[in-house]
N, CA, C and O atoms as a DFTB+ gen file, in Angstrom:
752 C
 N C O
     1  1      81.902    -111.800    -280.894
     2  2      80.745    -111.138    -281.456
     3  2      79.506    -111.712    -280.791
     4  3      79.322    -112.929    -280.779
     5  1      78.660    -110.865    -280.242
     6  2      77.453    -111.314    -279.558
     7  2      76.274    -110.460    -279.998
     8  3      76.330    -109.232    -279.942
     9  1      75.187    -111.129    -280.443
    10  2      73.965    -110.435    -280.822
    11  2      72.793    -111.227    -280.263
    12  3      72.659    -112.412    -280.569
    13  1      71.941    -110.608    -279.454
    14  2      70.755    -111.288    -278.940
    15  2      70.571    -111.112    -277.460
    16  3      71.542    -111.038    -276.706
    17  1      69.306    -111.042    -277.032
    18  2      68.973    -110.875    -275.630
    19  2      69.478    -112.060    -274.827
    20  3      69.254    -113.207    -275.214
    21  1      70.151    -111.806    -273.724
    22  2      70.616    -112.826    -272.788
    23  2      71.640    -113.770    -273.409
    24  3      71.778    -114.900    -272.942
    25  1      72.344    -113.356    -274.418
    26  2      73.348    -114.204    -275.058
    27  2      74.696    -114.014    -274.364
    28  3      75.104    -112.881    -274.111
    29  1      75.382    -115.098    -274.056
    30  2      76.696    -115.114    -273.416
    31  2      76.799    -114.126    -272.262
    32  3      77.625    -113.214    -272.305
    33  1      75.989    -114.289    -271.252
    34  2      76.042    -113.348    -270.132
    35  2      76.930    -113.799    -268.991
    36  3      77.431    -112.958    -268.244
    37  1      77.147    -115.107    -268.828
    38  2      77.895    -115.565    -267.667
    39  2      77.195    -115.116    -266.407
    40  3      75.970    -114.999    -266.401
    41  1      77.933    -114.859    -265.336
    42  2      77.357    -114.337    -264.098
    43  2      78.440    -113.588    -263.337
    44  3      79.612    -113.637    -263.710
    45  1      78.053    -112.898    -262.276
    46  2      79.054    -112.206    -261.468
    47  2      80.029    -113.200    -260.851
    48  3      81.228    -112.930    -260.781
    49  1      79.523    -114.353    -260.403
    50  2      80.379    -115.363    -259.793
    51  2      81.226    -116.090    -260.828
    52  3      82.355    -116.486    -260.539
    53  1      80.694    -116.266    -262.021
    54  2      81.397    -116.969    -263.100
    55  2      81.325    -116.163    -264.393
    56  3      80.547    -116.501    -265.285
    57  1      82.109    -115.125    -264.506
    58  2      82.050    -114.328    -265.733
    59  2      82.601    -115.113    -266.919
    60  3      83.418    -116.019    -266.755
    61  1      82.151    -114.759    -268.089
    62  2      82.601    -115.422    -269.302
    63  2      84.019    -114.986    -269.644
    64  3      84.279    -113.808    -269.886
    65  1      84.941    -115.964    -269.660
    66  2      86.327    -115.674    -270.013
    67  2      86.707    -116.305    -271.352
    68  3      87.786    -116.042    -271.882
    69  1      85.819    -117.136    -271.895
    70  2      86.102    -117.778    -273.178
    71  2      86.214    -116.753    -274.284
    72  3      85.497    -115.752    -274.280
    73  1      87.110    -116.992    -275.237
    74  2      87.281    -116.033    -276.319
    75  2      87.009    -116.685    -277.673
    76  3      86.849    -117.901    -277.781
    77  1      86.962    -115.851    -278.685
    78  2      86.739    -116.290    -280.070
    79  2      85.394    -116.965    -280.286
    80  3      85.273    -117.822    -281.162
    81  1      84.381    -116.600    -279.509
    82  2      83.033    -117.124    -279.692
    83  2      82.225    -116.177    -280.570
    84  3      82.388    -114.959    -280.494
    85  1      81.349    -116.746    -281.409
    86  2      80.432    -115.949    -282.205
    87  2      79.026    -116.413    -281.848
    88  3      78.701    -117.590    -282.003
    89  1      78.187    -115.489    -281.370
    90  2      76.877    -115.855    -280.830
    91  2      75.794    -114.929    -281.370
    92  3      75.925    -113.706    -281.314
    93  1      74.723    -115.522    -281.894
    94  2      73.573    -114.761    -282.371
    95  2      72.312    -115.509    -281.954
    96  3      72.088    -116.636    -282.398
    97  1      71.482    -114.895    -281.104
    98  2      70.218    -115.506    -280.719
    99  2      69.917    -115.414    -279.244
   100  3      70.823    -115.358    -278.413
   101  1      68.629    -115.400    -278.923
   102  2      68.154    -115.341    -277.544
   103  2      68.644    -116.562    -276.766
   104  3      68.443    -117.694    -277.206
   105  1      69.279    -116.346    -275.622
   106  2      69.809    -117.387    -274.737
   107  2      70.903    -118.239    -275.364
   108  3      71.255    -119.277    -274.805
   109  1      71.439    -117.846    -276.482
   110  2      72.503    -118.623    -277.108
   111  2      73.776    -118.527    -276.272
   112  3      74.193    -117.430    -275.903
   113  1      74.379    -119.641    -275.980
   114  2      75.625    -119.748    -275.209
   115  2      75.552    -118.990    -273.882
   116  3      76.562    -118.473    -273.406
   117  1      74.363    -118.924    -273.289
   118  2      74.105    -118.110    -272.100
   119  2      74.888    -118.554    -270.862
   120  3      75.198    -117.718    -270.014
   121  1      75.217    -119.842    -270.732
   122  2      75.897    -120.342    -269.538
   123  2      77.413    -120.402    -269.691
   124  3      78.110    -120.830    -268.771
   125  1      77.921    -119.986    -270.819
   126  2      79.355    -120.115    -271.107
   127  2      80.202    -119.372    -270.090
   128  3      79.922    -118.223    -269.750
   129  1      81.254    -120.049    -269.602
   130  2      82.212    -119.399    -268.709
   131  2      83.595    -119.363    -269.363
   132  3      84.182    -118.291    -269.514
   133  1      84.115    -120.526    -269.751
   134  2      85.455    -120.553    -270.342
   135  2      85.497    -121.199    -271.722
   136  3      86.569    -121.312    -272.316
   137  1      84.357    -121.621    -272.237
   138  2      84.325    -122.224    -273.566
   139  2      84.788    -121.239    -274.618
   140  3      84.403    -120.069    -274.599
   141  1      85.624    -121.717    -275.545
   142  2      86.201    -120.831    -276.546
   143  2      86.020    -121.401    -277.948
   144  3      85.826    -122.602    -278.134
   145  1      86.089    -120.509    -278.922
   146  2      86.008    -120.872    -280.340
   147  2      84.724    -121.613    -280.678
   148  3      84.733    -122.554    -281.471
   149  1      83.625    -121.190    -280.077
   150  2      82.308    -121.772    -280.349
   151  2      81.509    -120.834    -281.249
   152  3      81.708    -119.619    -281.242
   153  1      80.601    -121.427    -282.025
   154  2      79.670    -120.663    -282.856
   155  2      78.270    -121.107    -282.500
   156  3      77.939    -122.279    -282.683
   157  1      77.437    -120.214    -281.997
   158  2      76.072    -120.545    -281.604
   159  2      75.109    -119.567    -282.262
   160  3      75.145    -118.367    -281.987
   161  1      74.247    -120.087    -283.136
   162  2      73.292    -119.256    -283.859
   163  2      71.901    -119.835    -283.683
   164  3      71.637    -120.959    -284.109
   165  1      71.001    -119.072    -283.055
   166  2      69.625    -119.506    -282.902
   167  2      69.181    -119.519    -281.453
   168  3      69.998    -119.546    -280.533
   169  1      67.880    -119.498    -281.270
   170  2      67.261    -119.523    -279.945
   171  2      67.771    -120.722    -279.137
   172  3      67.658    -121.861    -279.590
   173  1      68.323    -120.481    -277.965
   174  2      68.839    -121.496    -277.038
   175  2      69.991    -122.327    -277.580
   176  3      70.328    -123.347    -276.981
   177  1      70.594    -121.944    -278.661
   178  2      71.720    -122.716    -279.204
   179  2      72.842    -122.777    -278.167
   180  3      73.296    -121.740    -277.683
   181  1      73.282    -123.965    -277.829
   182  2      74.364    -124.205    -276.866
   183  2      74.130    -123.511    -275.530
   184  3      75.082    -123.039    -274.909
   185  1      72.894    -123.441    -275.081
   186  2      72.562    -122.671    -273.887
   187  2      73.160    -123.211    -272.590
   188  3      73.311    -122.444    -271.638
   189  1      73.506    -124.497    -272.510
   190  2      74.076    -125.059    -271.276
   191  2      75.603    -125.107    -271.294
   192  3      76.216    -125.420    -270.274
   193  1      76.219    -124.806    -272.420
   194  2      77.676    -124.905    -272.545
   195  2      78.371    -124.006    -271.530
   196  3      78.059    -122.820    -271.420
   197  1      79.318    -124.580    -270.789
   198  2      80.130    -123.779    -269.871
   199  2      81.584    -123.723    -270.331
   200  3      82.177    -122.646    -270.399
   201  1      82.159    -124.887    -270.648
   202  2      83.565    -124.894    -271.033
   203  2      83.881    -125.726    -272.275
   204  3      85.050    -125.984    -272.561
   205  1      82.864    -126.145    -273.010
   206  2      83.096    -126.850    -274.263
   207  2      83.737    -125.929    -275.278
   208  3      83.439    -124.735    -275.318
   209  1      84.621    -126.480    -276.104
   210  2      85.323    -125.670    -277.090
   211  2      85.133    -126.220    -278.498
   212  3      84.854    -127.405    -278.678
   213  1      85.283    -125.367    -279.473
   214  2      85.255    -125.688    -280.896
   215  2      83.968    -126.412    -281.278
   216  3      84.013    -127.434    -281.963
   217  1      82.838    -125.900    -280.847
   218  2      81.526    -126.434    -281.199
   219  2      80.812    -125.459    -282.127
   220  3      81.026    -124.248    -282.061
   221  1      79.955    -126.008    -282.996
   222  2      79.128    -125.183    -283.882
   223  2      77.681    -125.618    -283.722
   224  3      77.363    -126.798    -283.873
   225  1      76.809    -124.677    -283.418
   226  2      75.375    -124.958    -283.288
   227  2      74.600    -123.928    -284.086
   228  3      74.619    -122.741    -283.761
   229  1      73.918    -124.378    -285.132
   230  2      73.137    -123.491    -285.993
   231  2      71.706    -123.993    -286.017
   232  3      71.412    -124.998    -286.664
   233  1      70.815    -123.307    -285.320
   234  2      69.409    -123.681    -285.279
   235  2      68.863    -123.606    -283.871
   236  3      69.593    -123.798    -282.899
   237  1      67.583    -123.327    -283.764
   238  2      66.935    -123.241    -282.456
   239  2      67.092    -124.552    -281.694
   240  3      66.882    -125.630    -282.249
   241  1      67.457    -124.455    -280.436
   242  2      67.615    -125.602    -279.530
   243  2      68.649    -126.616    -279.992
   244  3      68.579    -127.783    -279.608
   245  1      69.587    -126.202    -280.792
   246  2      70.637    -127.126    -281.215
   247  2      71.746    -127.162    -280.169
   248  3      72.171    -126.127    -279.657
   249  1      72.197    -128.355    -279.867
   250  2      73.287    -128.595    -278.910
   251  2      73.016    -127.951    -277.548
   252  3      73.939    -127.462    -276.898
   253  1      71.744    -127.952    -277.114
   254  2      71.367    -127.235    -275.887
   255  2      71.883    -127.861    -274.602
   256  3      72.141    -127.128    -273.648
   257  1      72.049    -129.184    -274.525
   258  2      72.468    -129.831    -273.281
   259  2      73.981    -129.898    -273.122
   260  3      74.471    -130.241    -272.046
   261  1      74.722    -129.582    -274.162
   262  2      76.177    -129.687    -274.092
   263  2      76.729    -128.745    -273.021
   264  3      76.434    -127.550    -273.013
   265  1      77.533    -129.306    -272.120
   266  2      78.168    -128.519    -271.071
   267  2      79.661    -128.392    -271.350
   268  3      80.214    -127.293    -271.315
   269  1      80.307    -129.514    -271.628
   270  2      81.756    -129.482    -271.834
   271  2      82.223    -130.333    -273.006
   272  3      83.422    -130.574    -273.149
   273  1      81.303    -130.793    -273.845
   274  2      81.691    -131.561    -275.022
   275  2      82.415    -130.680    -276.025
   276  3      82.155    -129.479    -276.112
   277  1      83.318    -131.278    -276.777
   278  2      84.139    -130.539    -277.728
   279  2      83.976    -131.083    -279.141
   280  3      83.690    -132.265    -279.332
   281  1      84.159    -130.222    -280.118
   282  2      84.188    -130.641    -281.509
   283  2      82.871    -131.135    -282.065
   284  3      82.864    -131.993    -282.948
   285  1      81.761    -130.621    -281.578
   286  2      80.439    -130.999    -282.087
   287  2      79.988    -130.015    -283.159
   288  3      80.346    -128.838    -283.128
   289  1      79.194    -130.517    -284.112
   290  2      78.630    -129.659    -285.154
   291  2      77.158    -130.012    -285.323
   292  3      76.828    -131.131    -285.714
   293  1      76.281    -129.071    -285.033
   294  2      74.831    -129.286    -285.115
   295  2      74.223    -128.245    -286.043
   296  3      74.305    -127.045    -285.780
   297  1      73.612    -128.709    -287.130
   298  2      73.019    -127.804    -288.118
   299  2      71.562    -128.173    -288.331
   300  3      71.261    -129.186    -288.963
   301  1      70.657    -127.358    -287.808
   302  2      69.222    -127.587    -287.919
   303  2      68.554    -127.493    -286.567
   304  3      69.184    -127.762    -285.544
   305  1      67.303    -127.121    -286.544
   306  2      66.584    -127.009    -285.278
   307  2      66.557    -128.345    -284.542
   308  3      66.284    -129.390    -285.132
   309  1      66.844    -128.290    -283.245
   310  2      66.822    -129.444    -282.329
   311  2      67.856    -130.513    -282.641
   312  3      67.729    -131.632    -282.146
   313  1      68.864    -130.219    -283.433
   314  2      69.912    -131.202    -283.704
   315  2      70.827    -131.338    -282.493
   316  3      71.156    -130.351    -281.835
   317  1      71.225    -132.556    -282.212
   318  2      72.105    -132.873    -281.077
   319  2      71.623    -132.206    -279.791
   320  3      72.434    -131.787    -278.965
   321  1      70.338    -132.110    -279.627
   322  2      69.734    -131.390    -278.507
   323  2      70.168    -131.921    -277.141
   324  3      70.341    -131.136    -276.208
   325  1      70.347    -133.236    -277.003
   326  2      70.710    -133.825    -275.709
   327  2      72.189    -134.175    -275.603
   328  3      72.612    -134.743    -274.597
   329  1      72.971    -133.853    -276.606
   330  2      74.384    -134.255    -276.636
   331  2      75.190    -133.609    -275.521
   332  3      75.175    -132.391    -275.347
   333  1      75.896    -134.449    -274.768
   334  2      76.826    -133.968    -273.757
   335  2      78.225    -134.516    -274.023
   336  3      79.150    -134.278    -273.246
   337  1      78.374    -135.243    -275.113
   338  2      79.639    -135.873    -275.467
   339  2      80.355    -135.063    -276.549
   340  3      79.933    -133.957    -276.888
   341  1      81.417    -135.613    -277.075
   342  2      82.228    -134.908    -278.061
   343  2      82.196    -135.584    -279.427
   344  3      81.825    -136.751    -279.557
   345  1      82.591    -134.830    -280.423
   346  2      82.793    -135.292    -281.792
   347  2      81.541    -135.867    -282.440
   348  3      81.592    -136.927    -283.064
   349  1      80.429    -135.178    -282.296
   350  2      79.184    -135.546    -282.961
   351  2      78.902    -134.540    -284.070
   352  3      79.196    -133.351    -283.939
   353  1      78.325    -135.036    -285.166
   354  2      77.928    -134.163    -286.273
   355  2      76.519    -134.532    -286.691
   356  3      76.240    -135.702    -286.955
   357  1      75.627    -133.555    -286.755
   358  2      74.253    -133.801    -287.180
   359  2      73.772    -132.645    -288.052
   360  3      73.959    -131.472    -287.729
   361  1      73.144    -133.018    -289.173
   362  2      72.612    -132.029    -290.108
   363  2      71.186    -132.431    -290.449
   364  3      70.967    -133.512    -290.995
   365  1      70.215    -131.584    -290.138
   366  2      68.819    -131.864    -290.437
   367  2      67.959    -131.766    -289.197
   368  3      68.418    -132.054    -288.091
   369  1      66.732    -131.368    -289.373
   370  2      65.819    -131.193    -288.249
   371  2      65.776    -132.436    -287.355
   372  3      65.571    -133.541    -287.858
   373  1      65.958    -132.283    -286.081
   374  2      65.998    -133.271    -284.994
   375  2      66.963    -134.436    -285.222
   376  3      66.823    -135.484    -284.592
   377  1      67.922    -134.267    -286.102
   378  2      68.930    -135.322    -286.315
   379  2      69.775    -135.475    -285.052
   380  3      70.234    -134.485    -284.483
   381  1      69.977    -136.706    -284.620
   382  2      70.802    -136.992    -283.456
   383  2      70.342    -136.330    -282.180
   384  3      71.156    -136.066    -281.295
   385  1      69.055    -136.054    -282.062
   386  2      68.578    -135.234    -280.941
   387  2      68.639    -135.902    -279.575
   388  3      68.564    -135.196    -278.569
   389  1      68.774    -137.241    -279.481
   390  2      68.817    -137.873    -278.155
   391  2      70.182    -138.428    -277.775
   392  3      70.334    -138.946    -276.668
   393  1      71.178    -138.342    -278.645
   394  2      72.518    -138.807    -278.266
   395  2      72.945    -138.015    -277.039
   396  3      72.749    -136.800    -276.988
   397  1      73.521    -138.681    -276.058
   398  2      73.923    -137.940    -274.861
   399  2      75.366    -138.250    -274.498
   400  3      76.270    -137.543    -274.944
   401  1      75.609    -139.277    -273.711
   402  2      76.950    -139.553    -273.198
   403  2      77.909    -140.125    -274.228
   404  3      79.114    -139.891    -274.132
   405  1      77.417    -140.860    -275.199
   406  2      78.289    -141.461    -276.211
   407  2      78.490    -140.485    -277.349
   408  3      77.639    -139.633    -277.602
   409  1      79.607    -140.604    -278.031
   410  2      79.914    -139.643    -279.079
   411  2      80.195    -140.296    -280.417
   412  3      79.843    -141.449    -280.666
   413  1      80.837    -139.524    -281.260
   414  2      81.241    -139.963    -282.597
   415  2      80.063    -140.322    -283.487
   416  3      80.158    -141.249    -284.292
   417  1      78.966    -139.610    -283.355
   418  2      77.797    -139.816    -284.203
   419  2      77.904    -138.945    -285.442
   420  3      78.319    -137.788    -285.365
   421  1      77.525    -139.512    -286.595
   422  2      77.396    -138.734    -287.826
   423  2      75.987    -138.978    -288.346
   424  3      75.647    -140.105    -288.705
   425  1      75.164    -137.937    -288.390
   426  2      73.769    -138.064    -288.814
   427  2      73.421    -136.949    -289.786
   428  3      73.572    -135.768    -289.472
   429  1      72.949    -137.335    -290.978
   430  2      72.587    -136.358    -291.999
   431  2      71.214    -136.710    -292.541
   432  3      71.027    -137.791    -293.100
   433  1      70.251    -135.811    -292.383
   434  2      68.906    -136.010    -292.897
   435  2      67.865    -135.777    -291.822
   436  3      68.157    -135.860    -290.629
   437  1      66.651    -135.486    -292.252
   438  2      65.552    -135.265    -291.321
   439  2      65.423    -136.451    -290.373
   440  3      65.256    -137.583    -290.827
   441  1      65.496    -136.220    -289.086
   442  2      65.313    -137.217    -288.042
   443  2      66.318    -138.371    -288.105
   444  3      66.090    -139.414    -287.493
   445  1      67.409    -138.204    -288.823
   446  2      68.432    -139.255    -288.887
   447  2      69.004    -139.484    -287.495
   448  3      69.373    -138.532    -286.807
   449  1      69.078    -140.738    -287.083
   450  2      69.631    -141.121    -285.779
   451  2      68.960    -140.386    -284.625
   452  3      69.604    -140.078    -283.622
   453  1      67.682    -140.107    -284.765
   454  2      66.974    -139.320    -283.750
   455  2      67.032    -139.956    -282.368
   456  3      67.258    -139.250    -281.385
   457  1      66.837    -141.253    -282.262
   458  2      66.825    -141.925    -280.960
   459  2      68.057    -142.802    -280.746
   460  3      67.974    -143.812    -280.047
   461  1      69.178    -142.444    -281.324
   462  2      70.432    -143.177    -281.151
   463  2      71.124    -142.707    -279.886
   464  3      71.290    -141.506    -279.671
   465  1      71.532    -143.664    -279.039
   466  2      72.334    -143.310    -277.866
   467  2      73.640    -144.099    -277.821
   468  3      74.455    -143.885    -276.923
   469  1      73.853    -145.007    -278.774
   470  2      75.117    -145.738    -278.887
   471  2      76.182    -144.859    -279.523
   472  3      75.881    -143.770    -280.012
   473  1      77.431    -145.329    -279.518
   474  2      78.519    -144.517    -280.057
   475  2      78.975    -145.003    -281.433
   476  3      78.775    -146.162    -281.795
   477  1      79.580    -144.109    -282.179
   478  2      80.181    -144.449    -283.452
   479  2      79.213    -144.827    -284.555
   480  3      79.592    -145.555    -285.472
   481  1      77.976    -144.358    -284.497
   482  2      76.976    -144.695    -285.514
   483  2      76.968    -143.664    -286.643
   484  3      77.287    -142.492    -286.440
   485  1      76.592    -144.134    -287.851
   486  2      76.504    -143.268    -289.022
   487  2      75.117    -143.449    -289.634
   488  3      74.719    -144.570    -289.952
   489  1      74.388    -142.361    -289.798
   490  2      73.054    -142.394    -290.388
   491  2      72.951    -141.308    -291.452
   492  3      73.117    -140.123    -291.162
   493  1      72.675    -141.724    -292.689
   494  2      72.548    -140.775    -293.787
   495  2      71.234    -141.045    -294.502
   496  3      71.056    -142.110    -295.093
   497  1      70.325    -140.104    -294.454
   498  2      69.022    -140.236    -295.088
   499  2      67.914    -139.951    -294.098
   500  3      68.085    -140.119    -292.890
   501  1      66.800    -139.528    -294.607
   502  2      65.660    -139.232    -293.755
   503  2      65.279    -140.457    -292.935
   504  3      65.003    -141.518    -293.496
   505  1      65.261    -140.320    -291.627
   506  2      64.896    -141.379    -290.672
   507  2      65.826    -142.586    -290.678
   508  3      65.430    -143.651    -290.204
   509  1      67.029    -142.465    -291.189
   510  2      68.003    -143.564    -291.122
   511  2      68.395    -143.796    -289.672
   512  3      68.636    -142.837    -288.939
   513  1      68.464    -145.053    -289.243
   514  2      68.779    -145.445    -287.859
   515  2      67.967    -144.648    -286.845
   516  3      68.484    -144.278    -285.791
   517  1      66.711    -144.385    -287.152
   518  2      65.919    -143.480    -286.328
   519  2      65.553    -144.053    -284.961
   520  3      65.527    -143.304    -283.984
   521  1      65.267    -145.371    -284.853
   522  2      64.797    -145.932    -283.587
   523  2      63.439    -145.360    -283.221
   524  3      62.754    -144.778    -284.063
   525  1      63.052    -145.526    -281.967
   526  2      61.802    -144.945    -281.482
   527  2      62.028    -144.407    -280.080
   528  3      63.039    -144.712    -279.448
   529  1      61.096    -143.616    -279.596
   530  2      61.219    -143.099    -278.246
   531  2      61.208    -144.237    -277.229
   532  3      61.892    -144.164    -276.208
   533  1      60.437    -145.283    -277.502
   534  2      60.345    -146.424    -276.582
   535  2      61.518    -147.388    -276.747
   536  3      61.939    -148.018    -275.777
   537  1      62.047    -147.509    -277.960
   538  2      63.155    -148.435    -278.233
   539  2      64.313    -147.641    -278.824
   540  3      64.373    -147.416    -280.033
   541  1      65.226    -147.222    -277.965
   542  2      66.375    -146.426    -278.390
   543  2      67.411    -147.319    -279.078
   544  3      67.484    -148.515    -278.797
   545  1      68.199    -146.748    -279.963
   546  2      69.285    -147.467    -280.621
   547  2      70.487    -147.384    -279.694
   548  3      71.221    -146.396    -279.705
   549  1      70.685    -148.427    -278.890
   550  2      71.781    -148.460    -277.926
   551  2      73.034    -149.080    -278.520
   552  3      74.121    -148.945    -277.959
   553  1      72.891    -149.754    -279.647
   554  2      74.030    -150.396    -280.298
   555  2      75.006    -149.372    -280.867
   556  3      74.658    -148.217    -281.113
   557  1      76.241    -149.835    -281.069
   558  2      77.281    -148.946    -281.564
   559  2      77.838    -149.432    -282.894
   560  3      77.725    -150.606    -283.246
   561  1      78.438    -148.508    -283.617
   562  2      79.137    -148.777    -284.878
   563  2      78.225    -149.359    -285.949
   564  3      78.615    -150.264    -286.686
   565  1      77.009    -148.832    -286.028
   566  2      76.059    -149.217    -287.065
   567  2      76.064    -148.163    -288.166
   568  3      76.343    -146.990    -287.919
   569  1      75.751    -148.600    -289.386
   570  2      75.675    -147.695    -290.527
   571  2      74.328    -147.876    -291.193
   572  3      73.952    -148.998    -291.535
   573  1      73.597    -146.793    -291.382
   574  2      72.335    -146.815    -292.107
   575  2      72.347    -145.724    -293.158
   576  3      72.394    -144.540    -292.826
   577  1      72.306    -146.110    -294.420
   578  2      72.325    -145.142    -295.517
   579  2      71.114    -145.375    -296.395
   580  3      70.993    -146.424    -297.026
   581  1      70.218    -144.404    -296.440
   582  2      69.003    -144.489    -297.239
   583  2      67.785    -144.158    -296.400
   584  3      67.838    -144.150    -295.170
   585  1      66.702    -143.890    -297.078
   586  2      65.445    -143.547    -296.422
   587  2      64.998    -144.684    -295.508
   588  3      64.750    -145.793    -295.981
   589  1      64.895    -144.423    -294.214
   590  2      64.525    -145.394    -293.176
   591  2      65.476    -146.601    -293.101
   592  3      65.085    -147.643    -292.575
   593  1      66.679    -146.493    -293.596
   594  2      67.642    -147.604    -293.513
   595  2      67.977    -147.879    -292.054
   596  3      68.353    -146.966    -291.319
   597  1      67.843    -149.118    -291.637
   598  2      68.150    -149.499    -290.263
   599  2      67.231    -148.883    -289.232
   600  3      67.615    -148.742    -288.071
   601  1      66.038    -148.518    -289.628
   602  2      65.135    -147.808    -288.717
   603  2      64.668    -148.660    -287.542
   604  3      64.213    -148.116    -286.536
   605  1      64.770    -149.988    -287.648
   606  2      64.354    -150.868    -286.551
   607  2      65.533    -151.302    -285.682
   608  3      65.359    -152.102    -284.763
   609  1      66.720    -150.787    -285.958
   610  2      67.902    -151.165    -285.175
   611  2      67.706    -150.802    -283.709
   612  3      67.039    -149.816    -283.395
   613  1      68.287    -151.597    -282.811
   614  2      68.211    -151.252    -281.391
   615  2      69.538    -151.553    -280.701
   616  3      70.421    -150.695    -280.681
   617  1      69.701    -152.749    -280.133
   618  2      70.884    -153.043    -279.329
   619  2      72.040    -153.640    -280.121
   620  3      73.134    -153.784    -279.575
   621  1      71.841    -153.985    -281.361
   622  2      72.888    -154.623    -282.158
   623  2      74.029    -153.679    -282.504
   624  3      73.894    -152.457    -282.435
   625  1      75.166    -154.280    -282.883
   626  2      76.344    -153.489    -283.223
   627  2      76.968    -153.994    -284.521
   628  3      76.749    -155.134    -284.930
   629  1      77.733    -153.140    -285.148
   630  2      78.478    -153.454    -286.373
   631  2      77.569    -153.904    -287.513
   632  3      77.911    -154.827    -288.252
   633  1      76.415    -153.256    -287.656
   634  2      75.479    -153.564    -288.734
   635  2      75.624    -152.543    -289.859
   636  3      75.975    -151.386    -289.625
   637  1      75.347    -152.995    -291.091
   638  2      75.366    -152.114    -292.253
   639  2      74.068    -152.280    -293.021
   640  3      73.746    -153.369    -293.496
   641  1      73.327    -151.184    -293.138
   642  2      72.057    -151.189    -293.876
   643  2      72.152    -150.131    -294.966
   644  3      72.344    -148.950    -294.673
   645  1      72.020    -150.546    -296.219
   646  2      72.177    -149.629    -297.343
   647  2      71.008    -149.799    -298.299
   648  3      70.917    -150.805    -299.003
   649  1      70.120    -148.823    -298.325
   650  2      68.996    -148.847    -299.246
   651  2      67.692    -148.493    -298.563
   652  3      67.580    -148.546    -297.338
   653  1      66.716    -148.134    -299.363
   654  2      65.377    -147.765    -298.933
   655  2      64.788    -148.853    -298.035
   656  3      64.621    -149.991    -298.474
   657  1      64.475    -148.518    -296.794
   658  2      63.888    -149.431    -295.799
   659  2      64.684    -150.717    -295.592
   660  3      64.099    -151.726    -295.197
   661  1      65.994    -150.722    -295.844
   662  2      66.789    -151.919    -295.566
   663  2      66.946    -152.064    -294.062
   664  3      66.948    -151.065    -293.343
   665  1      67.076    -153.281    -293.580
   666  2      67.191    -153.469    -292.140
   667  2      67.465    -154.897    -291.750
   668  3      67.851    -155.721    -292.580
   669  1      67.264    -155.183    -290.487
   670  2      67.532    -156.518    -289.965
   671  2      66.847    -156.720    -288.633
   672  3      65.929    -155.983    -288.274
   673  1      67.302    -157.729    -287.898
   674  2      66.763    -158.004    -286.575
   675  2      67.066    -156.826    -285.648
   676  3      68.186    -156.316    -285.659
   677  1      66.100    -156.385    -284.853
   678  2      66.319    -155.217    -283.996
   679  2      67.551    -155.302    -283.095
   680  3      68.243    -154.298    -282.926
   681  1      67.845    -156.453    -282.517
   682  2      68.989    -156.582    -281.624
   683  2      70.151    -157.318    -282.254
   684  3      71.108    -157.665    -281.563
   685  1      70.087    -157.563    -283.557
   686  2      71.122    -158.330    -284.240
   687  2      72.413    -157.560    -284.426
   688  3      72.430    -156.329    -284.420
   689  1      73.498    -158.311    -284.592
   690  2      74.811    -157.710    -284.823
   691  2      75.450    -158.311    -286.063
   692  3      75.110    -159.421    -286.474
   693  1      76.366    -157.577    -286.647
   694  2      77.110    -157.999    -287.835
   695  2      76.187    -158.332    -289.008
   696  3      76.476    -159.247    -289.780
   697  1      75.093    -157.606    -289.147
   698  2      74.153    -157.814    -290.247
   699  2      74.485    -156.882    -291.402
   700  3      74.887    -155.737    -291.194
   701  1      74.315    -157.380    -292.619
   702  2      74.527    -156.562    -293.806
   703  2      73.306    -156.707    -294.697
   704  3      72.970    -157.812    -295.122
   705  1      72.635    -155.582    -294.985
   706  2      71.467    -155.578    -295.857
   707  2      71.666    -154.497    -296.907
   708  3      71.800    -153.317    -296.582
   709  1      71.684    -154.910    -298.173
   710  2      71.896    -153.968    -299.263
   711  2      70.763    -154.114    -300.263
   712  3      70.537    -155.197    -300.803
   713  1      70.053    -153.026    -300.508
   714  2      68.986    -153.029    -301.493
   715  2      67.679    -152.528    -300.929
   716  3      67.519    -152.357    -299.721
   717  1      66.743    -152.296    -301.842
   718  2      65.430    -151.777    -301.462
   719  2      64.653    -152.813    -300.651
   720  3      64.401    -153.922    -301.123
   721  1      64.281    -152.442    -299.439
   722  2      63.480    -153.256    -298.524
   723  2      64.083    -154.634    -298.227
   724  3      63.353    -155.573    -297.907
   725  1      65.400    -154.756    -298.330
   726  2      66.070    -156.002    -297.966
   727  2      66.152    -156.060    -296.443
   728  3      66.619    -155.114    -295.808
   729  1      65.699    -157.170    -295.857
   730  2      65.701    -157.334    -294.415
   731  2      66.417    -158.640    -294.064
   732  3      66.024    -159.719    -294.508
   733  1      67.476    -158.518    -293.260
   734  2      68.241    -159.678    -292.812
   735  2      67.495    -160.300    -291.639
   736  3      67.065    -159.587    -290.733
   737  1      67.337    -161.630    -291.646
   738  2      66.579    -162.298    -290.583
   739  2      67.472    -163.074    -289.611
   740  3      66.971    -163.617    -288.626
   741  1      68.776    -163.137    -289.864
   742  2      69.713    -163.771    -288.935
   743  2      70.979    -162.934    -288.883
   744  3      71.236    -162.131    -289.780
   745  1      71.774    -163.121    -287.829
   746  2      73.067    -162.433    -287.762
   747  2      73.997    -163.063    -288.792
   748  3      73.949    -164.272    -289.016
   749  1      74.848    -162.244    -289.423
   750  2      75.800    -162.754    -290.412
   751  2      77.044    -163.284    -289.750
   752  3      77.955    -163.753    -290.432
């Protein structure tokens, strides 16, 4: 099923052979050649995908950089915008928007894990594990649950932050902070 200008057009040299795709929106899944079982809804949704399979992109510019990643789910405008890896899930405006080569991200909430580029991270809550444009979250296997939980995280790994503004040392590892504004000052 295809609805929208320039949606799933392929080219004469590389016609679209992928099947079971559902596409609605301008430029949605426009580069697809053999990708199958994808759902792309919204302006530029999955616009770079060529052979990725079983992906869902709902929202303008969601999952736009994905070429061959599989099993991604992006719900909200600009979610997983730079993702080129597999098995990422993001729900909320600009959630997980800078994850690229690493995968297994789970981000739920406005701007959750926005500047995360490490793998296996979990962010639940508005701005959880958000990082900054200048200081990306390169660490892996971190968990941030709550409003701005772990928002200062960067290169550390295996950290758990649970609660409003909970956090720790930016590059620390194995830190556990539970509670409102609890901040760990040393590695555990």
